[in-house]
């Protein structure tokens, strides 16, 4: 499927009707969702023929995109029944076969080594402190990047997330299939909500991004072009 | 929900040590055809808990999977077809998933299992 086609399909999905602020329900736009998944597929071969999990799937945008890009099995997990109802309709609309689960990402562990890729646009933790870290940690647990329950795992992710460090780097190299859109979307979010001081934020975050996510470079470059067009 | 998903789900109530596999009580089962991808089947086969998968397929009325399997079978077209069908085409639409240890029941409605735990379970 071509990127244009993917974006056009994604833009037709129904989104949150009554977004629940406390769950940070905002959907990923068709533009960014299609690019993120397209790149994950074409540059990293992480979608087509794979088992993909969409954590906090909301109305299913990322999962449907994965399904359109020929993932063989897609699972979408969300805590909210209303969002899942929409997601189910969206998935049926595209004749996708996505399995949805209503569950809290915090305690919905998936057994075995069956999942190849996690995609997510998690809450940023603006409503519930630590929600972002919880999603990241859950993504790692789904992918079995560390032994379950290991204390150090969370601090490793924190390092990866927050600062330059050797541990952070080696962690990144072992987790290229966590398409942590979180960084991109966090950036996106920051831009759309804090118009002031945006430039400094962008530069800083972009540096962080390119440093941590070589893998995401294309997307980052793309985004930065868009950002510059939109805001500068 | 299909059986590949079932093969990953467990009951994560605090204190439960053996929450897998969840037993299935099926009320409605549906079949939706999808294209078979033999490479995918070969990719996922070694990762499956075969007994749990086969038992679950029985609960959904699929009775043609062998008890003993080995990777050579993945060369057999007929086996692949059955495997594909049970794994990816049969959907549990309405029913209940039951924790093997505590008997806790997780309802499945419109194909979506509700795995949310109560406050006293986490
Ligand atoms: C930012 S939205 C993203 C929605 C969708 N993935 C998208 O990209 O359009 C975050 C989603 O996470 C869900 N969510 C929040 N906390 C959760 C939790 N503890 N467990 C599972 N889902 C959660 C919300 O209901 C919401 O749908």
XYZ file of C-alpha atoms and ligand atoms in Angstrom:
381
model
C 0.000 0.000 0.000
C 1.225 3.471 -0.865
C 1.708 6.094 1.809
C -0.884 8.378 0.224
C -3.441 5.598 0.190
C -2.676 4.713 3.781
C -3.078 8.295 4.896
C -6.335 8.633 2.990
C -7.724 5.507 4.647
C -6.627 6.549 8.107
C -8.188 9.956 7.692
C -11.575 8.275 7.281
C -11.510 6.597 10.669
C -14.029 7.663 13.262
C -12.341 9.299 16.247
C -13.270 9.859 19.900
C -16.818 11.139 20.140
C -16.636 12.225 23.778
C -12.951 12.217 24.591
C -12.248 11.476 28.224
C -9.686 13.990 29.366
C -8.623 11.930 32.381
C -7.574 9.135 30.013
C -5.808 11.562 27.696
C -7.928 10.576 24.768
C -6.761 12.423 21.717
C -6.196 10.625 18.509
C -3.103 10.509 16.377
C -3.672 12.467 13.196
C -3.782 10.596 9.896
C -0.683 12.374 8.693
C 1.605 11.344 11.490
C 0.034 7.918 12.072
C 0.417 6.913 8.450
C 4.019 8.080 8.280
C 5.018 6.405 11.473
C 3.568 3.050 10.479
C 4.687 3.329 6.887
C 8.233 3.854 7.983
C 8.094 1.095 10.546
C 7.058 -1.179 7.719
C 9.140 -0.085 4.787
C 12.369 0.874 6.520
C 12.363 -1.555 9.422
C 10.199 -4.412 8.268
C 8.394 -4.411 11.598
C 4.760 -4.525 10.471
C 3.984 -6.724 7.459
C 3.806 -10.397 8.464
C 4.259 -9.550 12.153
C 2.355 -9.656 15.399
C 1.722 -6.043 16.344
C 0.293 -4.711 19.594
C -1.273 -1.251 19.838
C -1.156 -0.171 23.487
C -3.840 2.335 24.428
C -5.356 1.842 20.995
C -8.220 4.290 21.483
C -10.261 4.255 18.281
C -7.735 1.940 16.682
C -5.859 4.320 14.401
C -2.391 2.795 14.730
C -3.687 -0.771 14.782
C -5.773 -0.252 11.656
C -2.753 1.263 9.932
C -0.704 -1.799 10.896
C -3.445 -4.038 9.610
C -3.603 -2.139 6.304
C 0.139 -2.667 6.000
C -0.418 -6.433 6.221
C 0.443 -7.199 9.810
C -0.660 -10.795 10.299
C -2.050 -10.295 13.740
C -2.910 -7.050 15.483
C -4.017 -6.674 19.083
C -5.386 -3.369 20.389
C -5.617 -2.813 24.125
C -7.484 0.034 25.772
C -9.051 0.651 29.145
C -12.131 2.358 27.717
C -15.078 0.392 26.370
C -16.520 3.322 24.461
C -13.290 3.880 22.515
C -13.085 0.153 21.806
C -16.582 0.167 20.344
C -15.480 2.788 17.851
C -12.244 0.900 17.211
C -14.179 -2.249 16.383
C -16.318 -0.384 13.867
C -13.220 1.204 12.331
C -11.512 -2.128 12.014
C -14.550 -3.756 10.428
C -14.874 -0.875 8.015
C -11.472 -1.792 6.614
C -12.108 -5.493 6.835
C -9.192 -5.623 9.195
C -9.016 -8.333 11.738
C -7.862 -6.754 14.913
C -8.379 -8.400 18.265
C -9.311 -5.848 20.871
C -8.906 -6.322 24.582
C -10.372 -4.131 27.259
C -7.701 -3.886 29.884
C -5.453 -1.656 31.883
C -2.045 -1.544 30.257
C -0.559 -1.600 33.761
C -1.718 -5.123 34.495
C -2.456 -6.642 31.122
C 0.652 -8.733 30.588
C 0.940 -10.788 27.439
C 2.460 -14.212 27.730
C 5.400 -15.523 25.740
C 7.582 -14.070 23.037
C 4.909 -13.777 20.441
C 4.742 -10.043 19.874
C 7.131 -8.554 17.320
C 6.269 -4.874 17.479
C 4.532 -2.436 19.787
C 3.058 0.776 18.452
C 1.559 3.375 20.708
C 0.670 6.960 21.297
C 0.474 6.718 25.031
C -0.790 9.265 27.516
C 1.906 11.769 28.386
C 1.179 11.524 32.051
C -0.401 14.955 32.243
C -3.477 13.603 34.020
C -2.100 10.663 35.823
C 1.473 11.078 36.874
C 3.710 8.371 35.519
C 1.237 7.137 32.901
C 3.818 7.634 30.149
C 6.447 5.598 31.955
C 3.913 2.938 32.713
C 3.127 2.537 29.011
C 6.775 2.457 28.077
C 7.470 -0.130 30.712
C 4.501 -2.139 29.573
C 5.718 -2.011 25.955
C 9.022 -3.424 27.113
C 7.293 -6.116 29.059
C 5.133 -7.080 26.072
C 8.258 -7.371 23.942
C 10.116 -9.131 26.750
C 12.976 -6.739 26.612
C 13.857 -7.480 30.215
C 12.944 -10.167 32.662
C 9.545 -9.384 34.068
C 9.480 -7.505 37.324
C 13.084 -6.504 37.261
C 13.447 -3.335 39.254
C 16.205 -1.948 37.132
C 14.118 -2.071 33.998
C 12.183 1.025 34.787
C 15.244 3.012 35.633
C 16.825 1.913 32.375
C 13.887 3.195 30.467
C 14.067 6.393 32.437
C 17.638 6.819 31.367
C 16.739 6.196 27.806
C 13.937 8.599 28.094
C 15.560 11.407 29.934
C 19.247 11.582 29.420
C 22.295 10.725 27.505
C 23.856 7.608 28.891
C 25.587 4.458 27.851
C 22.920 2.282 29.327
C 20.320 4.257 27.454
C 22.151 3.708 24.230
C 22.623 0.012 24.619
C 19.009 -0.287 25.568
C 17.983 1.500 22.414
C 20.005 -0.812 20.293
C 18.099 -3.752 21.700
C 14.669 -2.279 21.178
C 14.390 -0.924 17.705
C 11.055 -2.538 17.307
C 9.485 -0.460 20.032
C 8.331 2.241 17.718
C 8.207 4.697 20.444
C 6.088 7.195 18.769
C 5.919 8.653 22.206
C 8.846 10.902 21.454
C 7.465 12.089 18.189
C 4.035 12.564 19.500
C 5.206 14.208 22.628
C 6.948 16.621 20.387
C 3.878 17.044 18.319
C 1.790 17.607 21.381
C 4.213 20.071 22.874
C 4.042 22.074 19.736
C 0.377 22.151 19.430
C -0.224 23.112 23.018
C 2.616 25.440 23.906
C 3.051 27.847 21.137
C 5.339 30.058 23.152
C 8.941 29.126 23.439
C 8.307 26.459 20.898
C 11.484 26.873 19.051
C 13.731 26.140 21.971
C 11.647 23.130 22.828
C 11.793 21.794 19.337
C 15.492 22.094 19.024
C 16.110 20.526 22.363
C 13.688 17.707 21.777
C 14.858 17.137 18.273
C 18.390 16.796 19.493
C 17.216 14.319 22.046
C 15.315 12.460 19.407
C 18.000 12.238 16.831
C 20.345 11.137 19.501
C 18.204 8.384 20.840
C 16.336 7.481 17.753
C 18.466 7.240 14.739
C 15.830 4.873 13.601
C 13.269 7.606 13.665
C 15.351 10.105 11.742
C 13.301 10.158 8.614
C 10.203 10.798 10.527
C 11.879 13.390 12.660
C 13.160 15.198 9.632
C 9.793 15.049 8.136
C 8.200 16.394 11.237
C 10.677 19.151 11.653
C 9.976 20.324 8.141
C 6.330 20.331 8.877
C 6.863 22.091 12.150
C 8.977 24.731 10.579
C 6.379 25.316 7.921
C 3.624 25.540 10.433
C 5.180 27.523 13.199
C 8.128 29.542 12.048
C -10.931 -12.542 19.847
C -8.945 -15.236 18.115
C -6.906 -18.042 19.557
C -3.551 -16.456 18.909
C -4.624 -13.701 21.279
C -6.003 -16.253 23.717
C -2.590 -17.911 23.713
C -1.108 -14.724 25.181
C -3.776 -13.839 27.720
C -3.554 -14.799 31.326
C -5.227 -13.860 34.560
C -3.022 -11.286 36.255
C -4.827 -10.961 39.549
C -2.388 -10.251 42.340
C -1.132 -13.447 43.938
C -2.209 -15.709 41.093
C 0.773 -17.799 40.043
C -0.779 -19.867 37.330
C -3.298 -17.773 35.445
C -2.722 -19.496 32.089
C -4.418 -20.732 30.029
C -7.818 -19.217 30.543
C -10.613 -21.727 30.073
C -13.243 -20.752 27.513
C -17.004 -20.931 27.753
C -18.227 -20.060 24.293
C -21.737 -18.800 23.573
C -21.165 -17.428 20.073
C -18.340 -18.362 17.731
C -17.853 -16.839 14.281
C -15.611 -17.696 11.390
C -14.098 -15.031 9.144
C -11.876 -16.114 6.314
C -8.484 -14.497 5.909
C -5.655 -15.220 3.503
C -3.211 -17.792 4.705
C 0.411 -16.761 5.084
C 2.526 -19.921 5.513
C 5.607 -17.902 6.456
C 3.722 -16.315 9.293
C 2.485 -19.697 10.491
C 6.044 -20.995 10.542
C 7.167 -17.870 12.367
C 4.562 -18.167 15.103
C 4.440 -21.947 15.490
C 7.483 -22.364 17.765
C 6.195 -19.586 20.008
C 2.784 -21.107 20.667
C 1.771 -23.065 23.716
C 0.364 -25.901 21.673
C -1.658 -27.683 24.337
C -3.384 -24.498 25.447
C -4.099 -23.662 21.809
C -5.496 -27.070 21.001
C -7.659 -27.181 24.134
C -8.965 -23.715 23.355
C -9.785 -24.747 19.799
C -11.900 -27.571 21.223
C -13.862 -25.078 23.299
C -14.655 -23.241 20.077
C -15.774 -26.404 18.330
C -12.652 -27.025 16.245
C -11.594 -30.636 16.598
C -9.092 -31.342 13.863
C -5.774 -30.320 15.394
C -3.311 -33.077 16.300
C -2.266 -33.518 19.909
C 1.408 -33.994 19.115
C 3.117 -31.650 16.719
C 6.570 -31.202 15.310
C 8.009 -28.581 12.968
C 8.036 -31.011 10.023
C 4.286 -30.738 9.910
C 4.680 -27.163 8.734
C 5.549 -28.560 5.324
C 2.172 -30.232 5.086
C -0.415 -28.093 3.313
C -3.339 -29.764 5.031
C -1.883 -29.194 8.484
C -1.123 -25.558 7.660
C -4.681 -25.017 6.556
C -6.120 -26.381 9.791
C -3.605 -24.543 11.874
C -4.358 -21.281 10.067
C -8.072 -21.757 10.466
C -7.964 -22.436 14.217
C -5.410 -19.712 14.898
C -6.684 -16.827 12.801
C -10.155 -17.457 11.423
C -12.198 -18.615 14.392
C -13.434 -15.815 16.650
C -14.889 -16.051 20.107
C -17.635 -13.427 19.919
C -19.639 -13.981 23.091
C -18.653 -16.008 26.102
C -16.470 -16.077 29.179
C -12.775 -16.614 29.913
C -12.096 -18.307 33.222
C -8.972 -18.143 35.372
C -7.699 -21.687 35.956
C -6.571 -20.859 39.476
C -9.265 -18.648 40.970
C -12.232 -19.292 38.714
C -12.529 -15.521 38.128
C -14.696 -14.956 35.062
C -13.805 -12.423 32.375
C -16.741 -11.726 30.054
C -16.277 -11.524 26.299
C -18.764 -9.308 24.526
C -18.806 -8.398 20.814
C -15.518 -10.227 20.540
C -13.793 -8.097 23.185
C -12.699 -9.710 26.439
C -12.928 -7.474 29.460
C -9.730 -8.107 31.399
C -10.084 -5.124 33.740
C -9.351 -6.050 37.323
C -11.173 -4.764 40.374
C -9.311 -2.615 42.841
C -8.882 -5.475 45.290
C -7.378 -7.667 42.581
C -4.348 -5.549 41.689
C -3.342 9.549 23.379
S -4.635 8.363 23.240
C -4.121 7.487 21.794
C -5.239 6.792 21.067
C -4.852 6.017 19.807
N -3.802 5.051 20.062
C -4.412 6.924 18.714
O -3.203 6.915 18.442
O -5.218 7.627 18.128
C -4.251 7.314 24.624
C -5.181 6.130 24.820
O -4.757 5.388 25.960
C -5.879 4.927 26.679
N -5.459 4.692 28.056
C -5.158 5.619 29.007
N -4.766 5.010 30.145
C -4.812 3.668 29.912
C -4.504 2.508 30.675
N -4.093 2.600 31.937
N -4.654 1.297 30.109
C -5.083 1.183 28.824
N -5.381 2.232 28.059
C -5.249 3.465 28.581
C -6.911 6.000 26.508
O -8.228 5.505 26.673
C -6.624 6.493 25.092
O -7.439 5.825 24.159
